XYZ file of C-alpha atoms in Angstrom:
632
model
C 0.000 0.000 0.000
C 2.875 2.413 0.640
C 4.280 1.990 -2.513
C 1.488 2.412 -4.310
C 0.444 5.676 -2.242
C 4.066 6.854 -3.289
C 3.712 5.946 -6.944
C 0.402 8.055 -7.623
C 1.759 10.715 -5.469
C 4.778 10.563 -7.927
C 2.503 10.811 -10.893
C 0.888 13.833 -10.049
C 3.755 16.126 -8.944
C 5.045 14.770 -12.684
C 2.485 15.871 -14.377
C 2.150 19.133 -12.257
C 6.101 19.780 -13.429
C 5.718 19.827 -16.934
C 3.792 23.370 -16.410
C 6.834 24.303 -14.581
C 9.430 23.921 -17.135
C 8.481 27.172 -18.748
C 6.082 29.895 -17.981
C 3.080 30.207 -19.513
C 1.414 33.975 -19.752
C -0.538 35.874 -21.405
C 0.706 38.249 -24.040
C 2.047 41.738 -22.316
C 4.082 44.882 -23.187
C 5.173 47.782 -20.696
C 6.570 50.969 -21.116
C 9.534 50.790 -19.659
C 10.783 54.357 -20.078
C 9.871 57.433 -21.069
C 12.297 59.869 -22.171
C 11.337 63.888 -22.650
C 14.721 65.305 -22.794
C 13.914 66.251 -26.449
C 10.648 67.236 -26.418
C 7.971 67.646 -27.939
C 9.803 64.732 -29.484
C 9.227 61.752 -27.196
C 11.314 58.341 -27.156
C 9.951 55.215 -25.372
C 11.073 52.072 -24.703
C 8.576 49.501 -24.811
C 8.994 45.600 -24.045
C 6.564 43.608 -26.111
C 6.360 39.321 -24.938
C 3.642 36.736 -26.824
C 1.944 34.198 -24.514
C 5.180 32.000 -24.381
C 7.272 34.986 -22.933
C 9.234 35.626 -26.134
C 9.659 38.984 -27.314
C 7.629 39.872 -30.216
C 9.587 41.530 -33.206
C 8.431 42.646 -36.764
C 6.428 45.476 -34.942
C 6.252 48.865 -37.281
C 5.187 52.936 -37.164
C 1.476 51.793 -38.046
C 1.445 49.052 -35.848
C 1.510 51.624 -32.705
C -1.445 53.427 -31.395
C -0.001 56.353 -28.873
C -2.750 57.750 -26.297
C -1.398 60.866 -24.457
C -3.898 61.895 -21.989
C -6.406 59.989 -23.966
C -5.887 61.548 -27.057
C -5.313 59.569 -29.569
C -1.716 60.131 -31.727
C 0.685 58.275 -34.298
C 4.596 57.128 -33.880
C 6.810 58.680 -35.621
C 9.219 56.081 -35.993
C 10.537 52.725 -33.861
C 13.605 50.757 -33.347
C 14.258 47.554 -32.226
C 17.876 47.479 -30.248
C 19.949 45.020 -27.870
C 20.525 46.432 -24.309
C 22.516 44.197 -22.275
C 21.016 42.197 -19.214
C 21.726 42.519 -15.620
C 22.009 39.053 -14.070
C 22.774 37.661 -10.322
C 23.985 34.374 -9.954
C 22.668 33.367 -6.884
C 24.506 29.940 -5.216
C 22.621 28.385 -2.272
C 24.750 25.486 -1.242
C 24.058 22.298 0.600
C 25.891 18.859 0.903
C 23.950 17.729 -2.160
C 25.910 19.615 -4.314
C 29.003 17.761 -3.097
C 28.102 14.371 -4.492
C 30.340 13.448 -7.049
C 29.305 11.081 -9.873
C 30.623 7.812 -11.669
C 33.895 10.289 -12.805
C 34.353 11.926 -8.963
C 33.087 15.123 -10.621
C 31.021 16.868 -7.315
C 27.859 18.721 -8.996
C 28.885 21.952 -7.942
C 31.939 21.478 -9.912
C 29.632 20.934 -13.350
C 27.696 23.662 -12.525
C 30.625 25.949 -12.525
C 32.209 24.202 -15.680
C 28.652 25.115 -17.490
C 28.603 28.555 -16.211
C 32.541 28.740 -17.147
C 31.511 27.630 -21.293
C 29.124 30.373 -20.553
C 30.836 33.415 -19.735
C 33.839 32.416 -22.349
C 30.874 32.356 -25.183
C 30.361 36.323 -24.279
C 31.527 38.742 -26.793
C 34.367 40.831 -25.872
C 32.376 44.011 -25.783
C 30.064 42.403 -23.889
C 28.224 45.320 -21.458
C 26.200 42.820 -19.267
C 25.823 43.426 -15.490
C 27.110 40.819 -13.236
C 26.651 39.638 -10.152
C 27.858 36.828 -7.966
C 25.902 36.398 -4.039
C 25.786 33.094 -1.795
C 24.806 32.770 1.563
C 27.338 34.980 3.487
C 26.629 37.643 1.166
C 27.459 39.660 -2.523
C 30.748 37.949 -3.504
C 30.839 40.418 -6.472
C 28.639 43.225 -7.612
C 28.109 44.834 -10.991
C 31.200 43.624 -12.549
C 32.077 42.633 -16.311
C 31.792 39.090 -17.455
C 36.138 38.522 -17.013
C 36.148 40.069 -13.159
C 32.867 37.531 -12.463
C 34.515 34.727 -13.720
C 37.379 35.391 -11.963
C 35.424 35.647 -8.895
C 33.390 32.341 -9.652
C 36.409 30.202 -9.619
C 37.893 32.034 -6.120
C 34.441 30.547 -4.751
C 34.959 27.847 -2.480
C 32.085 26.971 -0.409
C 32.007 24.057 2.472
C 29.576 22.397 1.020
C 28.805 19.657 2.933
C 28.522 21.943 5.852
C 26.340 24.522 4.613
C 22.388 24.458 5.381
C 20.669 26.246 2.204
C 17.909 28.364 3.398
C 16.085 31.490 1.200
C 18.782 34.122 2.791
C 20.174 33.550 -0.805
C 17.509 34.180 -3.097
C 16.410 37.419 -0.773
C 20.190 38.989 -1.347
C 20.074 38.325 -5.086
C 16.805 40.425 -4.832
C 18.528 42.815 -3.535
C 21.441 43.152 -6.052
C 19.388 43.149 -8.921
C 17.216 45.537 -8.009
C 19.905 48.442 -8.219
C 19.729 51.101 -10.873
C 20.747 49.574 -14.342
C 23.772 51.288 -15.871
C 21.994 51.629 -19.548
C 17.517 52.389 -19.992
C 15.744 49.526 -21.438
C 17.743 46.866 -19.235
C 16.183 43.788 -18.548
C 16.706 41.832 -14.542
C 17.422 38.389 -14.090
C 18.591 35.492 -11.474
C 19.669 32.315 -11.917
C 19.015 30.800 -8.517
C 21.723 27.651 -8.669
C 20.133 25.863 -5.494
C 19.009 22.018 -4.043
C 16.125 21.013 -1.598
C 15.292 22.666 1.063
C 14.084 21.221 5.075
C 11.642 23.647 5.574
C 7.899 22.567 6.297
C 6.783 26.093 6.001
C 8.368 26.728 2.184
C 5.357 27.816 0.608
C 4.335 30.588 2.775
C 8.325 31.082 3.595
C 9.383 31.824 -0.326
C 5.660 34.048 -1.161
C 6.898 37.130 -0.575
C 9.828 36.956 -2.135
C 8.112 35.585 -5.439
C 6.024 38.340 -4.972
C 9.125 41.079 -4.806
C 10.379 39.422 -8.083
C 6.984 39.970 -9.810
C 7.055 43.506 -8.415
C 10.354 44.545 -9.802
C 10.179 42.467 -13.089
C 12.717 40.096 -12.090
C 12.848 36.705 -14.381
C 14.424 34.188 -11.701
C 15.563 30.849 -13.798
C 16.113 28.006 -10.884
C 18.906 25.414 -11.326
C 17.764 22.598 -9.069
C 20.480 20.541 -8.047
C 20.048 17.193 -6.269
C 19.163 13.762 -6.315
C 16.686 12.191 -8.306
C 14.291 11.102 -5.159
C 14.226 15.084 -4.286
C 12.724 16.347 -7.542
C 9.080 15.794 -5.702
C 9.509 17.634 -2.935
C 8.056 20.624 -1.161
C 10.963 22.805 -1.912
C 11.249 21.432 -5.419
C 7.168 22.573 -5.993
C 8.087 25.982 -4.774
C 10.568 26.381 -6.493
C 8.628 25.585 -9.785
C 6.375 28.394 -8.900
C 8.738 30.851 -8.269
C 9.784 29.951 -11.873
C 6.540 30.118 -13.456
C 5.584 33.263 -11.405
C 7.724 35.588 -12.414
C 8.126 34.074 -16.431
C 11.309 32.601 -15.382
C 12.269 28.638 -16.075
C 13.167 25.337 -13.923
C 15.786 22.639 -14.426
C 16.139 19.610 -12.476
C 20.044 18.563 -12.516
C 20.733 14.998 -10.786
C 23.953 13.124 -12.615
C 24.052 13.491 -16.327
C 21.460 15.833 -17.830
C 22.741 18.423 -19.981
C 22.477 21.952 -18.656
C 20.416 24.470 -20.577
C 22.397 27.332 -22.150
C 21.773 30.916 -20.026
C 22.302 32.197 -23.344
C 18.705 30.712 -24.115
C 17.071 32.438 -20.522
C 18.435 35.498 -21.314
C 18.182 36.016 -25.014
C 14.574 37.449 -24.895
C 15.689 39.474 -22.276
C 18.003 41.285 -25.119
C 15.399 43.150 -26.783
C 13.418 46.363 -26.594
C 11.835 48.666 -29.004
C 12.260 52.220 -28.939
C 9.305 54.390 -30.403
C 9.231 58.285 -30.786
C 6.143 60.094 -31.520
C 5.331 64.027 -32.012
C 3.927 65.734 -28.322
C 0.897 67.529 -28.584
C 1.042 68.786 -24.965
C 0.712 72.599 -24.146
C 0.851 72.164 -20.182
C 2.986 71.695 -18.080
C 2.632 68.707 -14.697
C 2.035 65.275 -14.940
C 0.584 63.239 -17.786
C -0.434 59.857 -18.289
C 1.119 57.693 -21.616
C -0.228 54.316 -22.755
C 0.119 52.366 -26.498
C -2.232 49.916 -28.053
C 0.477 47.045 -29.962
C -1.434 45.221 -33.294
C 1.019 42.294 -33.245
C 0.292 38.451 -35.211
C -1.338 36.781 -32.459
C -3.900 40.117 -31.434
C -3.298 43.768 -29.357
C -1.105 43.941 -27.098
C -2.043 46.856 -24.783
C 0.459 48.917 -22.699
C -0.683 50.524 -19.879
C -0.847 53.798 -19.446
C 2.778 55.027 -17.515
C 2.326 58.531 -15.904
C 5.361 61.233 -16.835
C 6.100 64.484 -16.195
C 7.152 67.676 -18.472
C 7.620 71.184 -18.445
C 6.324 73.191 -21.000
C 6.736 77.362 -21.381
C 5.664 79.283 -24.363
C 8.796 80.508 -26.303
C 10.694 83.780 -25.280
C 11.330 86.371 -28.110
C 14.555 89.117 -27.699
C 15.367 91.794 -29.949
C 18.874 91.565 -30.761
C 20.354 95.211 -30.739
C 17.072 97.032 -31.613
C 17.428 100.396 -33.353
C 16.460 102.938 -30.594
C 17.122 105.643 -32.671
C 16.408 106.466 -36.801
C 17.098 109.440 -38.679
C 15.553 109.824 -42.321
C 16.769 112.699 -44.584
C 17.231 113.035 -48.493
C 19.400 110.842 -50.306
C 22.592 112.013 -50.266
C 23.138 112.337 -53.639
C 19.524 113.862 -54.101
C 19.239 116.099 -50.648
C 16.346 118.539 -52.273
C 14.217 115.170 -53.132
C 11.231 115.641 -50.684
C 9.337 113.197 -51.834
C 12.066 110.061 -50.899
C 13.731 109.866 -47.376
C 16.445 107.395 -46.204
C 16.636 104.617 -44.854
C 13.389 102.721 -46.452
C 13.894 100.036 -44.666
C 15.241 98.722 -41.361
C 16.108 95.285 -40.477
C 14.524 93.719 -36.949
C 16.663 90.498 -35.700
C 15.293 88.724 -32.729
C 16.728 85.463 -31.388
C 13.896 82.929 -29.750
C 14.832 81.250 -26.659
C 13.029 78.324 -24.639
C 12.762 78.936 -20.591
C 11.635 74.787 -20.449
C 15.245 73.867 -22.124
C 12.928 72.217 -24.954
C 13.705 73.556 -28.508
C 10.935 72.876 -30.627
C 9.939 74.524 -33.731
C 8.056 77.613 -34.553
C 4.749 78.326 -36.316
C 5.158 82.021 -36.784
C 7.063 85.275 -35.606
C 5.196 88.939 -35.728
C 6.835 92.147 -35.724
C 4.566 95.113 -34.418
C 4.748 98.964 -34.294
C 2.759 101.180 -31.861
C 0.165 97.744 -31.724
C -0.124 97.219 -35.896
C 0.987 94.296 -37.220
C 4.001 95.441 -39.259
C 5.804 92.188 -40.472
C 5.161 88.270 -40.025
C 7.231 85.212 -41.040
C 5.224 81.745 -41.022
C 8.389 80.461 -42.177
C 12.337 80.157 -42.051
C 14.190 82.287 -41.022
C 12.167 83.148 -38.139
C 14.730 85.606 -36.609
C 14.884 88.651 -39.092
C 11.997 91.139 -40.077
C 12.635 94.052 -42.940
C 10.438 96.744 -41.185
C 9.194 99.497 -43.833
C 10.047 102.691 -42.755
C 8.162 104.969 -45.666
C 5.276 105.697 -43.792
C 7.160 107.809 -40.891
C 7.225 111.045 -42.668
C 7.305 112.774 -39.144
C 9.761 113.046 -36.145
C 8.290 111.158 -32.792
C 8.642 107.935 -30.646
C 7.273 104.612 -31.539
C 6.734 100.959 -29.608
C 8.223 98.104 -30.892
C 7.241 94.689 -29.829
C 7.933 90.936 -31.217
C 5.753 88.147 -30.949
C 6.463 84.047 -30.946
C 4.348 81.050 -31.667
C 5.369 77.952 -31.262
C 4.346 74.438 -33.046
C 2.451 74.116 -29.708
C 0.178 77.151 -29.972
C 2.275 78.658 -26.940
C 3.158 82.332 -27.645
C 4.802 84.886 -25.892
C 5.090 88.613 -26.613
C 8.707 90.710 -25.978
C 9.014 93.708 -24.122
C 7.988 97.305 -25.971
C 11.284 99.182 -26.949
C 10.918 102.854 -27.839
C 12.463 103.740 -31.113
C 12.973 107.744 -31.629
C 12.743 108.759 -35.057
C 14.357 112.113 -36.500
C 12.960 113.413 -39.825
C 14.612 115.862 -41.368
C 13.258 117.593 -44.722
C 15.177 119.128 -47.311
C 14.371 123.116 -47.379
C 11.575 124.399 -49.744
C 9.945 127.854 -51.195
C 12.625 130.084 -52.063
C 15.547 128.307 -50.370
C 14.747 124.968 -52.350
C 14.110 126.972 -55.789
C 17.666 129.063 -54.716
C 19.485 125.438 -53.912
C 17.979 123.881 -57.048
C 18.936 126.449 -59.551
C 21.747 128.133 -57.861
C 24.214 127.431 -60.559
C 21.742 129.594 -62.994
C 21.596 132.165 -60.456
C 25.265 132.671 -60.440
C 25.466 132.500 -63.766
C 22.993 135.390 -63.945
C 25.043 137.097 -61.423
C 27.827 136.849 -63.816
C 26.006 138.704 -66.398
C 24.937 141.165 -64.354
C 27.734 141.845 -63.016
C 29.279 142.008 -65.946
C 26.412 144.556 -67.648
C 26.870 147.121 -64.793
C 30.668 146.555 -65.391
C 29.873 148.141 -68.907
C 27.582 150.631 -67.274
C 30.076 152.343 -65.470
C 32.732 152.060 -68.110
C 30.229 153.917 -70.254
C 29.534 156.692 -67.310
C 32.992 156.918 -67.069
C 33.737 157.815 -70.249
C 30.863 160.158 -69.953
C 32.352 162.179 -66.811
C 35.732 162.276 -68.650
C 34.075 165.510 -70.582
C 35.720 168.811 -68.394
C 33.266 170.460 -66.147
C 32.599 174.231 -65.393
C 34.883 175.746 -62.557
C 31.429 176.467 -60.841
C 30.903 172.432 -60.658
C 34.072 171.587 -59.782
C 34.604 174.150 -56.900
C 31.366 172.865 -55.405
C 32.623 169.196 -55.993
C 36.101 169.868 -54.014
C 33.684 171.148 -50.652
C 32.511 168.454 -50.527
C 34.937 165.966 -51.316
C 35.890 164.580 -47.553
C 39.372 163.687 -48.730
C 40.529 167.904 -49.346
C 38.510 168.558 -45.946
C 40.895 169.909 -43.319
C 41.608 167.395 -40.098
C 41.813 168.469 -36.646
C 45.228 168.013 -34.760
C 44.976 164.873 -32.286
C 45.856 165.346 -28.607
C 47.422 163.044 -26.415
C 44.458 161.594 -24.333
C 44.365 161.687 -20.351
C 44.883 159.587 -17.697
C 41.646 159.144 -16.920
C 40.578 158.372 -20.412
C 43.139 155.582 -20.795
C 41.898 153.771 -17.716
C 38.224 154.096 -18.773
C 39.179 152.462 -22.150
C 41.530 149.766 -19.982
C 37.983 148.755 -18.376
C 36.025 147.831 -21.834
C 35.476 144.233 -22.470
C 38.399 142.833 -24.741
C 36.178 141.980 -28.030
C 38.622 142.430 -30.913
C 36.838 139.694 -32.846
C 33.434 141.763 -32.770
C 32.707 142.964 -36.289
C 29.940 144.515 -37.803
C 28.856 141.020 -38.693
C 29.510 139.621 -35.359
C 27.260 142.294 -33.569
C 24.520 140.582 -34.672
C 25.189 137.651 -31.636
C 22.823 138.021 -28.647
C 23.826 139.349 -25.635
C 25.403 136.355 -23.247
C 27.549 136.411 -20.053
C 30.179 134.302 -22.065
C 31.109 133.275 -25.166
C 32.807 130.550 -27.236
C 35.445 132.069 -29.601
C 36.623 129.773 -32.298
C 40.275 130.203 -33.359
C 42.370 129.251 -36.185
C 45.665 127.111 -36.156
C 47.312 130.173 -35.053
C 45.857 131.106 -32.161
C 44.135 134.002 -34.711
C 39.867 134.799 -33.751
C 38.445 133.026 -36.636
C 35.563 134.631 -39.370
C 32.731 132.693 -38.213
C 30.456 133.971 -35.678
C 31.270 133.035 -31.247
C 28.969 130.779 -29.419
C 26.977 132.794 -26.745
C 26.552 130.773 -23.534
C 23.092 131.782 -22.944
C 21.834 128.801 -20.813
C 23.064 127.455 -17.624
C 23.349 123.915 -19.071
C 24.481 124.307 -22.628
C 25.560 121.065 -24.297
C 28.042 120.259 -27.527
C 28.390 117.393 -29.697
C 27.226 116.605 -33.520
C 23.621 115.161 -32.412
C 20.850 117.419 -33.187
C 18.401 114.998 -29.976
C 21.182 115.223 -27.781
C 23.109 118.727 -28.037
C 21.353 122.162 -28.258
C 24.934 123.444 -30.290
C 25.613 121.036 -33.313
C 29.311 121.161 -33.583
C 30.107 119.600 -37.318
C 33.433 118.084 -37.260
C 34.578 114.453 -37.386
C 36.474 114.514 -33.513
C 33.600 115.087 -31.912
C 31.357 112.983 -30.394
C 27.442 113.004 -30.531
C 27.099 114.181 -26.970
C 31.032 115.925 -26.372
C 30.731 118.257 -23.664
C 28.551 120.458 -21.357
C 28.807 124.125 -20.132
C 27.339 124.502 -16.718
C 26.910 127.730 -15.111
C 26.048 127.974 -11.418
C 24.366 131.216 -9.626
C 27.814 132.984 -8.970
C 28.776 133.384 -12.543
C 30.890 130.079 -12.377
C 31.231 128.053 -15.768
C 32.129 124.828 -15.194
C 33.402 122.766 -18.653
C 32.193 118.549 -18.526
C 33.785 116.223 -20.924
C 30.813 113.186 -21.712
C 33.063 110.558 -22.186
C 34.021 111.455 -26.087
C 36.649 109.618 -27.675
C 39.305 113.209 -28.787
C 38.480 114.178 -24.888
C 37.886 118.257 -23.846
C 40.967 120.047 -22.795
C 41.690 123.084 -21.059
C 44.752 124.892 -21.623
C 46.069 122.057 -22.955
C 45.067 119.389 -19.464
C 42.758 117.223 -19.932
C 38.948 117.640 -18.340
C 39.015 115.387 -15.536
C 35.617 113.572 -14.608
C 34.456 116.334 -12.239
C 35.014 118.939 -14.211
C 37.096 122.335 -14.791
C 36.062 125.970 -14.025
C 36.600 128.059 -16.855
C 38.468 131.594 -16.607
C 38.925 133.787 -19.191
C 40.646 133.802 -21.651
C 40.732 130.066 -21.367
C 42.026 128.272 -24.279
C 39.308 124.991 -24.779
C 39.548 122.197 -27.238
C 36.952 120.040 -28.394
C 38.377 117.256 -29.895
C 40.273 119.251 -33.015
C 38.022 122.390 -32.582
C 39.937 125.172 -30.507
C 38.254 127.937 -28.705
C 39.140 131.311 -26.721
C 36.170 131.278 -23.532
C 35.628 135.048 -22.973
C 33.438 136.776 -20.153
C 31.826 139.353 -21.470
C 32.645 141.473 -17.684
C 36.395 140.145 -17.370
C 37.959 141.288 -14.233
C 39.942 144.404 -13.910
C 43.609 144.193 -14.158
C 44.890 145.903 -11.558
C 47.652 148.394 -12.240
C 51.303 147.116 -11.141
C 52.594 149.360 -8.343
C 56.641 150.501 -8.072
C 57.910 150.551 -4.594
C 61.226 152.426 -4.153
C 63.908 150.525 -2.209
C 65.807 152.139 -0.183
């Protein structure tokens, strides 16, 4: 009766093994990582297994429908690459593995001859992730296939002493759960292990089956022992830790050949990568899922949650005009009807705040809120702004405007832009410009007519007058008038003409310059008052420099700078002379202007970059008189 009992028994955990040998699931792909470094262009990595836990290949573009937050979207592309595995070798050991066969070859010596063919089969750029953990612990951790080898064959366990228990399985858990050097990298242990003494097994290895399913951990048992064992509680477990998590189980006794880990891990080598066009416009968290057509049906992935941050784009003008000046053409300067420049060009650069660089849908250029200039395509960055409709000097707003593929926009800041109109002259100055070489020519001739004129008068008064005419002529000719003797003029009188203002360059043209406390008196290379009219310092903050805006006296030469120098005169007739920075520099008697300033005296000698003046009060102080004292 016993030996029957034991034979059925023996049946039924045989047939109940065959499901063990390899897992059998239904069809599943996952998302395994979602990448937005590049977006609004997306990569994922998505694992794709048939019923029989092989990975499915042949998958293309139209086979993938992308949902992103439920809306429905296309891949742009997908590839299917080879990331390397990470795999722990997990060795429980126990007397059994120190029987020795017919040839005194102990199992645990075969096992490590089969794992020895194995690791010299690996490529020599192999980038797998090894491990190597037994009972006391990680003998090596996240090493290359030569260093694990290495430490394989330093492994010397005392076998026959050794109690396996599940200590084993729970460290190899822990090892291959670490971060995986590379994205898309499959987890795996191959638990090398023979029966346990534990009545409790079942509820003993649960939770760590259930941390394997968790993380996505294939576990592959090697069961070594004797032939009697292979229906044992530990054995059974260890078939469903197998099955559970899509894993496999071999029973190794004597002489059966051990399965190649090449053939555990091989679908483990696999993993699409698909990239698809993002159509989001917000910012936060947002879920991602795929629906797989593959031969044997869909395949759905479940939706994976991600997050993103999205800004609208950031438009900058680059160097914006802030000021314009339109005048004539220079070789036209009376042409009123054209002005220069026509045009000016706007360059902007476009930057993303969200470190995402996507592409734009359009760029707009406004003035004072008008749409002025638009690009809906390449180059986005440049705008030609037509200028022929500011016929008048004023201030105007400039703004730019981005959109990107997204719909996100974002406007720039205003910038003022000054513009400075100048019209060529017209009425009588424009007809006297425009036809001035006919008017000198007429000049000419007319000159030339009352040239003959008084030839011919001339030639007239040549006939002799009457003694009566010309003894009234030589009255009242000034030249035969008598002149009174001169005397030599006082004291007094030379003191009074000591105290005048010195203005030796006032001429009868010059007397036409207002009244001022102070002038400007331009002089020539030699020091000599030159024939163009002095600068009256009228205000008490007069400024110089060749920019109409900036300056209230235009100085026109090349040395000096759009905003040169300021006059400043306080409440106690003080003129103080400010250089602004100008490249020639202000001088003073020949010393530079320092930053503060210089107060001006007269007779003061300034320069202006190459332009020399004389500064004259129009009261200079009185001179005093040097006094003799006798010595005695």
């Amino acid at each position: 009766m016993r030996r029957l009992t034991r034979f059925i028994l023996t049946l039924s955990l045989l047939a109940g093994t065959t499901t063990f040998v390899h897992a059998q699931t239904a069809a599943s792909a996952e998302i395994v990582r979602i990448d937005v470094s590049k977006f609004p262009q997306v990569t994922v990595l998505v694992d794709v297994y048939d019923a029989n836990g092989e990975f499915v290949t042949g998958v293309e573009p139209g086979d993938i429908t992308v949902y992103e937050d439920g809306q429905e979207t296309t891949a742009d592309s997908i590839n299917e690459s080879a990331p390397p595995v990470q795999v722990v070798v997990a060795i429980n050991p126990g007397p059994a593995m120190a029987v020795r066969d017919a040839s005194a070859i102990a199992r645990f010596e075969r096992v490590v001859e089969t794992l020895g063919q194995w690791a010299d089969a690996q490529p020599d750029d192999s980038r797998d992730d090894l491990s190597l953990v037994s009972l006391s612990g990680s003998l090596i951790n996240h090493s290359n296939v030569d260093d694990w080898f290495v430490s394989l064959n330093s492994f010397k366990p005392d076998l026959r002493n050794s109690t396996p228990n599940l200590q084993t399985l729970s460290i190899a858990l822990d090892t291959v759960n670490a971060s995986t050097p590379e994205p898309g990298m499959k987890r795996a242990i191959l638990f090398i292990t023979p029966h346990m003494d534990d009545p409790n097994i079942d509820n003993t290895i649960a939770p760590l089956i259930q941390r394997a399913v968790d993380s996505k951990v294939r576990v592959f048992v090697w069961f070594i022992d004797g032939e009697d064992f292979d229906i044992t509680a530990s054995a059974n477990a260890f078939k469903q830790l197998a099955q559970q998590t899509d894993g496999s189980f071999f029973f190794f006794s004597r002489n059966e050949p051990f399965p190649d880990p090449n053939f555990y891990f091989a679908p483990l080598r696999h993993v699409y990568e698909v990239t698809y066009s993002s159509l989001l416009a917000t910012s936060g968290d947002h879920t991602l899922g795929f629906y797989i057509e593959t031969p044997g049906g869909t395949i759905p992935a479940l939706d994976k949650t991600f997050s993103v941050n999205v800004e609208p784009p950031n438009p900058i003008f680059v160097s914006p005009p802030l000021q314009i000046t339109r005048q004539a053409p220079e070789d036209d300067p009376l042409n009123a009807e054209e002005l220069f420049p026509a045009q000016q060009t706007i360059q902007i650069i476009i930057e993303f705040p969200d470190g995402h660089p996507r592409g734009l849908k359009r760029t707009t250029f406004y003035a004072d809120g008008q749409v002025v200039a638009e690009n809906t395509k390449a180059p986005f960055d440049r705008f030609q702004w037509d200028l022929t409709a500011y016929d008048k000097s004023g201030q105007h707003e400039i703004i730019v405007e981005a959109e990107d593929v997204l719909g996100l926009k974002k406007s720039s800041i205003g910038i003022p832009v000054t513009f400075t109109v100048i019209h060529p002259p017209s009425g009588v100055q424009a007809l006297i410009a425009q036809y001035s070489s006919y008017l000198i020519m007429g000049a000419i001739i007319f000159a030339g007519f009352a040239l003959l004129v008084i030839l011919l008068r001339s030639r007239v008064r040549n006939v002799p007058e009457s003694p009566r005419k010309k003894n009234r002529k030589t009255k009242e000719d000034p030249l035969t008038q008598p002149v009174a003797a001169l005397t030599e003029p006082s004291v007094s009188a030379t003191n009074k003409v000591k105290s005048q203002p010195r203005f030796s360059w006032m001429s009868a043209r010059q007397s036409r310059v207002p009244s001022a406390p102070a002038y400007l008196i331009r002089l020539t290379n030699g020091g000599e008052p030159a024939s163009v009219m002095p600068i009256p310092i009228l205000e008490a903050d007069m400024t110089f420099g060749t920019d109409p805006v900036q300056s209230k006296h235009v100085l026109d030469d090349p040395s000096i700078a759009p905003l040169h120098a300021r006059i400043k005169q306080t409440g106690e007739g003080v003129f103080i002379i400010i250089d602004h920075g100008s490249v020639a520099g202000t001088w003073v008697n020949f010393e530079p202007v320092p930053r503060e300033g210089v107060r001006l005296a007269h007779g003061d000698r300034v320069h202006l970059g190459q332009m020399v003046y004389r500064f004259d009060l129009s009261q200079p102080p009185v001179e005093s008189e040097p006094k003799v004292v006798s010595q005695k």
